[in-house]
GROMACS .gro file of C-alpha atoms in nm:
model
  279
    1UNK     CA    1   1.125   1.755   4.806
    2UNK     CA    2   1.275   2.011   4.571
    3UNK     CA    3   1.206   2.385   4.556
    4UNK     CA    4   1.009   2.337   4.233
    5UNK     CA    5   0.784   2.082   4.406
    6UNK     CA    6   0.718   2.329   4.688
    7UNK     CA    7   0.623   2.608   4.444
    8UNK     CA    8   0.404   2.365   4.249
    9UNK     CA    9   0.223   2.271   4.571
   10UNK     CA   10   0.174   2.641   4.656
   11UNK     CA   11   0.033   2.713   4.308
   12UNK     CA   12  -0.201   2.416   4.334
   13UNK     CA   13  -0.319   2.538   4.674
   14UNK     CA   14  -0.397   2.887   4.544
   15UNK     CA   15  -0.579   2.745   4.241
   16UNK     CA   16  -0.820   2.562   4.476
   17UNK     CA   17  -0.855   2.859   4.716
   18UNK     CA   18  -1.220   2.951   4.791
   19UNK     CA   19  -1.394   3.247   4.953
   20UNK     CA   20  -1.494   3.013   5.236
   21UNK     CA   21  -1.125   2.943   5.301
   22UNK     CA   22  -1.054   3.316   5.334
   23UNK     CA   23  -1.345   3.353   5.576
   24UNK     CA   24  -1.215   3.056   5.773
   25UNK     CA   25  -0.868   3.212   5.801
   26UNK     CA   26  -1.006   3.551   5.904
   27UNK     CA   27  -1.223   3.398   6.179
   28UNK     CA   28  -0.932   3.196   6.317
   29UNK     CA   29  -0.704   3.502   6.306
   30UNK     CA   30  -0.967   3.709   6.491
   31UNK     CA   31  -1.010   3.440   6.759
   32UNK     CA   32  -0.633   3.417   6.810
   33UNK     CA   33  -0.605   3.798   6.829
   34UNK     CA   34  -0.884   3.823   7.089
   35UNK     CA   35  -0.733   3.535   7.286
   36UNK     CA   36  -0.396   3.711   7.302
   37UNK     CA   37  -0.564   4.043   7.387
   38UNK     CA   38  -0.774   3.884   7.661
   39UNK     CA   39  -0.486   3.696   7.824
   40UNK     CA   40  -0.216   3.966   7.807
   41UNK     CA   41  -0.069   4.034   8.154
   42UNK     CA   42  -0.228   3.717   8.296
   43UNK     CA   43  -0.096   3.373   8.387
   44UNK     CA   44  -0.273   3.224   8.087
   45UNK     CA   45  -0.060   3.431   7.847
   46UNK     CA   46   0.252   3.235   7.942
   47UNK     CA   47   0.065   2.909   7.887
   48UNK     CA   48  -0.048   3.023   7.541
   49UNK     CA   49   0.312   3.098   7.447
   50UNK     CA   50   0.409   2.751   7.566
   51UNK     CA   51   0.129   2.593   7.363
   52UNK     CA   52   0.244   2.787   7.056
   53UNK     CA   53   0.595   2.644   7.097
   54UNK     CA   54   0.452   2.292   7.126
   55UNK     CA   55   0.246   2.341   6.810
   56UNK     CA   56   0.556   2.460   6.625
   57UNK     CA   57   0.747   2.151   6.740
   58UNK     CA   58   0.451   1.934   6.637
   59UNK     CA   59   0.456   2.084   6.284
   60UNK     CA   60   0.830   2.020   6.259
   61UNK     CA   61   0.771   1.658   6.367
   62UNK     CA   62   0.515   1.613   6.087
   63UNK     CA   63   0.742   1.772   5.826
   64UNK     CA   64   1.042   1.553   5.918
   65UNK     CA   65   0.832   1.249   6.019
   66UNK     CA   66   0.975   1.222   6.371
   67UNK     CA   67   0.748   0.938   6.484
   68UNK     CA   68   0.857   0.897   6.849
   69UNK     CA   69   0.854   1.269   6.930
   70UNK     CA   70   0.519   1.308   6.757
   71UNK     CA   71   0.374   1.024   6.968
   72UNK     CA   72   0.498   1.184   7.289
   73UNK     CA   73   0.357   1.523   7.191
   74UNK     CA   74   0.019   1.369   7.105
   75UNK     CA   75   0.004   1.204   7.448
   76UNK     CA   76   0.103   1.526   7.623
   77UNK     CA   77  -0.149   1.742   7.434
   78UNK     CA   78  -0.441   1.509   7.517
   79UNK     CA   79  -0.364   1.512   7.891
   80UNK     CA   80  -0.250   1.877   7.880
   81UNK     CA   81  -0.598   1.999   7.784
   82UNK     CA   82  -0.741   1.857   8.107
   83UNK     CA   83  -0.452   1.999   8.314
   84UNK     CA   84  -0.495   2.348   8.165
   85UNK     CA   85  -0.872   2.337   8.226
   86UNK     CA   86  -0.814   2.260   8.596
   87UNK     CA   87  -0.531   2.507   8.657
   88UNK     CA   88  -0.687   2.798   8.468
   89UNK     CA   89  -1.048   2.746   8.568
   90UNK     CA   90  -1.096   3.113   8.681
   91UNK     CA   91  -0.965   3.248   8.349
   92UNK     CA   92  -1.182   3.005   8.149
   93UNK     CA   93  -1.488   3.097   8.353
   94UNK     CA   94  -1.421   3.466   8.295
   95UNK     CA   95  -1.389   3.407   7.920
   96UNK     CA   96  -1.718   3.214   7.908
   97UNK     CA   97  -1.890   3.487   8.111
   98UNK     CA   98  -1.777   3.744   7.855
   99UNK     CA   99  -1.919   3.531   7.575
  100UNK     CA  100  -2.253   3.511   7.752
  101UNK     CA  101  -2.296   3.879   7.832
  102UNK     CA  102  -2.627   4.043   7.762
  103UNK     CA  103  -2.622   4.307   7.492
  104UNK     CA  104  -2.851   4.559   7.660
  105UNK     CA  105  -2.819   4.675   8.019
  106UNK     CA  106  -3.101   4.921   8.085
  107UNK     CA  107  -3.048   5.225   8.306
  108UNK     CA  108  -3.331   5.338   8.533
  109UNK     CA  109  -3.595   5.544   8.356
  110UNK     CA  110  -3.683   5.754   8.659
  111UNK     CA  111  -3.349   5.921   8.730
  112UNK     CA  112  -3.140   6.092   8.458
  113UNK     CA  113  -2.779   5.979   8.439
  114UNK     CA  114  -2.637   6.325   8.525
  115UNK     CA  115  -2.832   6.326   8.853
  116UNK     CA  116  -2.705   5.976   8.940
  117UNK     CA  117  -2.347   6.089   8.872
  118UNK     CA  118  -2.393   6.400   9.091
  119UNK     CA  119  -2.536   6.200   9.382
  120UNK     CA  120  -2.272   5.928   9.362
  121UNK     CA  121  -1.971   6.158   9.324
  122UNK     CA  122  -2.094   6.380   9.608
  123UNK     CA  123  -2.135   6.079   9.839
  124UNK     CA  124  -1.794   5.934   9.751
  125UNK     CA  125  -1.616   6.267   9.800
  126UNK     CA  126  -1.795   6.334  10.130
  127UNK     CA  127  -1.695   5.990  10.261
  128UNK     CA  128  -1.339   6.046  10.140
  129UNK     CA  129  -1.324   6.377  10.327
  130UNK     CA  130  -1.456   6.213  10.646
  131UNK     CA  131  -1.244   5.895  10.597
  132UNK     CA  132  -1.546   5.666  10.592
  133UNK     CA  133  -1.465   5.336  10.420
  134UNK     CA  134  -1.683   5.244  10.122
  135UNK     CA  135  -1.702   4.978   9.850
  136UNK     CA  136  -1.941   5.051   9.561
  137UNK     CA  137  -1.980   4.808   9.268
  138UNK     CA  138  -2.129   4.936   8.942
  139UNK     CA  139  -2.278   4.631   8.773
  140UNK     CA  140  -2.242   4.622   8.395
  141UNK     CA  141  -2.312   4.333   8.156
  142UNK     CA  142  -2.203   4.050   8.387
  143UNK     CA  143  -2.482   4.002   8.640
  144UNK     CA  144  -2.377   3.978   9.005
  145UNK     CA  145  -2.671   3.783   9.143
  146UNK     CA  146  -2.446   3.540   9.334
  147UNK     CA  147  -2.300   3.831   9.532
  148UNK     CA  148  -2.633   4.011   9.573
  149UNK     CA  149  -2.760   3.700   9.753
  150UNK     CA  150  -2.490   3.742  10.019
  151UNK     CA  151  -2.619   4.087  10.119
  152UNK     CA  152  -2.948   4.273  10.170
  153UNK     CA  153  -3.162   4.381   9.875
  154UNK     CA  154  -3.259   4.750   9.895
  155UNK     CA  155  -3.365   4.848   9.539
  156UNK     CA  156  -3.379   5.222   9.609
  157UNK     CA  157  -3.307   5.536   9.411
  158UNK     CA  158  -2.950   5.664   9.434
  159UNK     CA  159  -2.899   5.953   9.675
  160UNK     CA  160  -2.588   6.080   9.848
  161UNK     CA  161  -2.760   6.077  10.187
  162UNK     CA  162  -2.864   5.712  10.156
  163UNK     CA  163  -2.518   5.601  10.038
  164UNK     CA  164  -2.343   5.783  10.323
  165UNK     CA  165  -2.592   5.645  10.574
  166UNK     CA  166  -2.536   5.286  10.454
  167UNK     CA  167  -2.157   5.313  10.492
  168UNK     CA  168  -2.170   5.502  10.821
  169UNK     CA  169  -1.963   5.304  11.077
  170UNK     CA  170  -2.155   5.082  11.323
  171UNK     CA  171  -2.470   5.078  11.108
  172UNK     CA  172  -2.611   4.733  11.012
  173UNK     CA  173  -2.514   4.751  10.641
  174UNK     CA  174  -2.184   4.939  10.652
  175UNK     CA  175  -1.962   4.631  10.632
  176UNK     CA  176  -1.951   4.491  10.279
  177UNK     CA  177  -2.014   4.611   9.926
  178UNK     CA  178  -2.298   4.810   9.774
  179UNK     CA  179  -2.409   4.689   9.430
  180UNK     CA  180  -2.565   4.940   9.191
  181UNK     CA  181  -2.778   4.787   8.917
  182UNK     CA  182  -2.959   4.973   8.638
  183UNK     CA  183  -2.912   5.310   8.803
  184UNK     CA  184  -3.042   5.204   9.146
  185UNK     CA  185  -2.891   5.096   9.476
  186UNK     CA  186  -2.984   4.731   9.446
  187UNK     CA  187  -2.811   4.567   9.743
  188UNK     CA  188  -2.575   4.640  10.032
  189UNK     CA  189  -2.352   4.447  10.276
  190UNK     CA  190  -2.258   4.206   9.995
  191UNK     CA  191  -1.956   3.974  10.024
  192UNK     CA  192  -1.714   3.985   9.731
  193UNK     CA  193  -1.431   3.746   9.635
  194UNK     CA  194  -1.087   3.859   9.752
  195UNK     CA  195  -0.791   3.902   9.517
  196UNK     CA  196  -0.521   3.665   9.642
  197UNK     CA  197  -0.214   3.780   9.449
  198UNK     CA  198   0.076   3.791   9.701
  199UNK     CA  199   0.248   4.065   9.500
  200UNK     CA  200  -0.026   4.315   9.590
  201UNK     CA  201   0.097   4.608   9.800
  202UNK     CA  202   0.064   4.520  10.173
  203UNK     CA  203  -0.095   4.856  10.258
  204UNK     CA  204  -0.402   4.767  10.049
  205UNK     CA  205  -0.672   4.631  10.276
  206UNK     CA  206  -0.973   4.404  10.238
  207UNK     CA  207  -1.179   4.658  10.043
  208UNK     CA  208  -0.912   4.699   9.776
  209UNK     CA  209  -0.863   4.322   9.752
  210UNK     CA  210  -1.238   4.274   9.719
  211UNK     CA  211  -1.259   4.539   9.446
  212UNK     CA  212  -0.984   4.363   9.248
  213UNK     CA  213  -1.144   4.025   9.316
  214UNK     CA  214  -1.481   4.120   9.168
  215UNK     CA  215  -1.312   4.295   8.874
  216UNK     CA  216  -1.137   3.970   8.774
  217UNK     CA  217  -1.462   3.768   8.756
  218UNK     CA  218  -1.685   4.034   8.598
  219UNK     CA  219  -1.676   4.351   8.388
  220UNK     CA  220  -1.794   4.565   8.683
  221UNK     CA  221  -1.639   4.894   8.795
  222UNK     CA  222  -1.574   4.917   9.170
  223UNK     CA  223  -1.514   5.241   9.360
  224UNK     CA  224  -1.323   5.220   9.689
  225UNK     CA  225  -1.282   5.476   9.965
  226UNK     CA  226  -1.003   5.396  10.210
  227UNK     CA  227  -1.099   5.413  10.575
  228UNK     CA  228  -0.740   5.485  10.681
  229UNK     CA  229  -0.642   5.754  10.429
  230UNK     CA  230  -0.964   5.863  10.257
  231UNK     CA  231  -0.800   5.796   9.917
  232UNK     CA  232  -1.047   5.717   9.636
  233UNK     CA  233  -0.960   5.429   9.402
  234UNK     CA  234  -1.138   5.226   9.138
  235UNK     CA  235  -1.088   4.874   9.002
  236UNK     CA  236  -1.172   4.749   8.654
  237UNK     CA  237  -1.054   4.445   8.452
  238UNK     CA  238  -0.824   4.331   8.730
  239UNK     CA  239  -0.644   4.666   8.759
  240UNK     CA  240  -0.654   4.916   9.045
  241UNK     CA  241  -0.626   5.293   8.989
  242UNK     CA  242  -0.552   5.491   9.306
  243UNK     CA  243  -0.572   5.858   9.407
  244UNK     CA  244  -0.871   5.937   9.188
  245UNK     CA  245  -0.955   6.309   9.183
  246UNK     CA  246  -1.292   6.479   9.129
  247UNK     CA  247  -1.265   6.509   8.751
  248UNK     CA  248  -1.150   6.151   8.701
  249UNK     CA  249  -1.432   6.020   8.923
  250UNK     CA  250  -1.695   6.218   8.732
  251UNK     CA  251  -1.553   6.108   8.396
  252UNK     CA  252  -1.565   5.745   8.510
  253UNK     CA  253  -1.925   5.774   8.630
  254UNK     CA  254  -2.037   5.969   8.323
  255UNK     CA  255  -1.881   5.708   8.097
  256UNK     CA  256  -2.059   5.424   8.280
  257UNK     CA  257  -2.406   5.571   8.321
  258UNK     CA  258  -2.394   5.760   7.990
  259UNK     CA  259  -2.323   5.433   7.809
  260UNK     CA  260  -2.611   5.263   7.989
  261UNK     CA  261  -2.846   5.547   7.897
  262UNK     CA  262  -2.738   5.531   7.530
  263UNK     CA  263  -2.797   5.153   7.531
  264UNK     CA  264  -3.142   5.209   7.675
  265UNK     CA  265  -3.226   5.472   7.410
  266UNK     CA  266  -3.098   5.245   7.132
  267UNK     CA  267  -3.306   4.957   7.267
  268UNK     CA  268  -3.618   5.176   7.269
  269UNK     CA  269  -3.554   5.303   6.915
  270UNK     CA  270  -3.521   4.946   6.789
  271UNK     CA  271  -3.843   4.847   6.963
  272UNK     CA  272  -4.023   5.144   6.810
  273UNK     CA  273  -3.887   5.059   6.468
  274UNK     CA  274  -4.001   4.697   6.505
  275UNK     CA  275  -4.346   4.816   6.611
  276UNK     CA  276  -4.379   5.041   6.306
  277UNK     CA  277  -4.270   4.759   6.080
  278UNK     CA  278  -4.532   4.525   6.224
  279UNK     CA  279  -4.804   4.785   6.163
   0.00000   0.00000   0.00000
């Protein structure tokens, strides 16, 4: 094939180019971008790079008509899909959970977000000062019903006294995680999945591993108070931030509950607008 033939083929392709083709390309580009963004700093990212290399080799095989190599690659790709699905089941499940998230997560109507933030931050800082271990999960779009079922449902308003009492050593509910849903203490003494990465610092105990574990299977934010040192940490999206000070803690809580309150207000405005339209 000569250079003129290649340019002729390119011109022919552009002459038959449709708006639908542009939309198709943009959608595929967006999916690839989100896939790379989602898998960065994970095991799956290395697999994606390997798959990209295989696709490049496959294209070269088609261009040069390398029949034997193309046959081997076809066989590998068919079986490779099953192998990848088995090996990377947690990552695939996390991706599907993100796709199925609910758009609106309503904050409690009874308690304003600033009061929730005050009560929570006061409880966390008091427990930090007294070196009382705590594990508090702020549920977001991914529902944590499977983990709620492992604990005791409370469904009470948030107060610093109640939080400190729940995590007080030797009380019935102190061991395990508290789950906060829609601006209320929904459950306590819940069992969370543990993060099993061997590279994790050895001084991090079960609470920190549990906070990382739940952050890898959901979009929750988990606040941890170390029983040994009193250090406050939080985990989100599989990452742990340690030595959280007062301002950082309040910013984190304000961001979470403020966003929930804005979602609730937006949901109400849309309902009101729909009601006026129906009238």
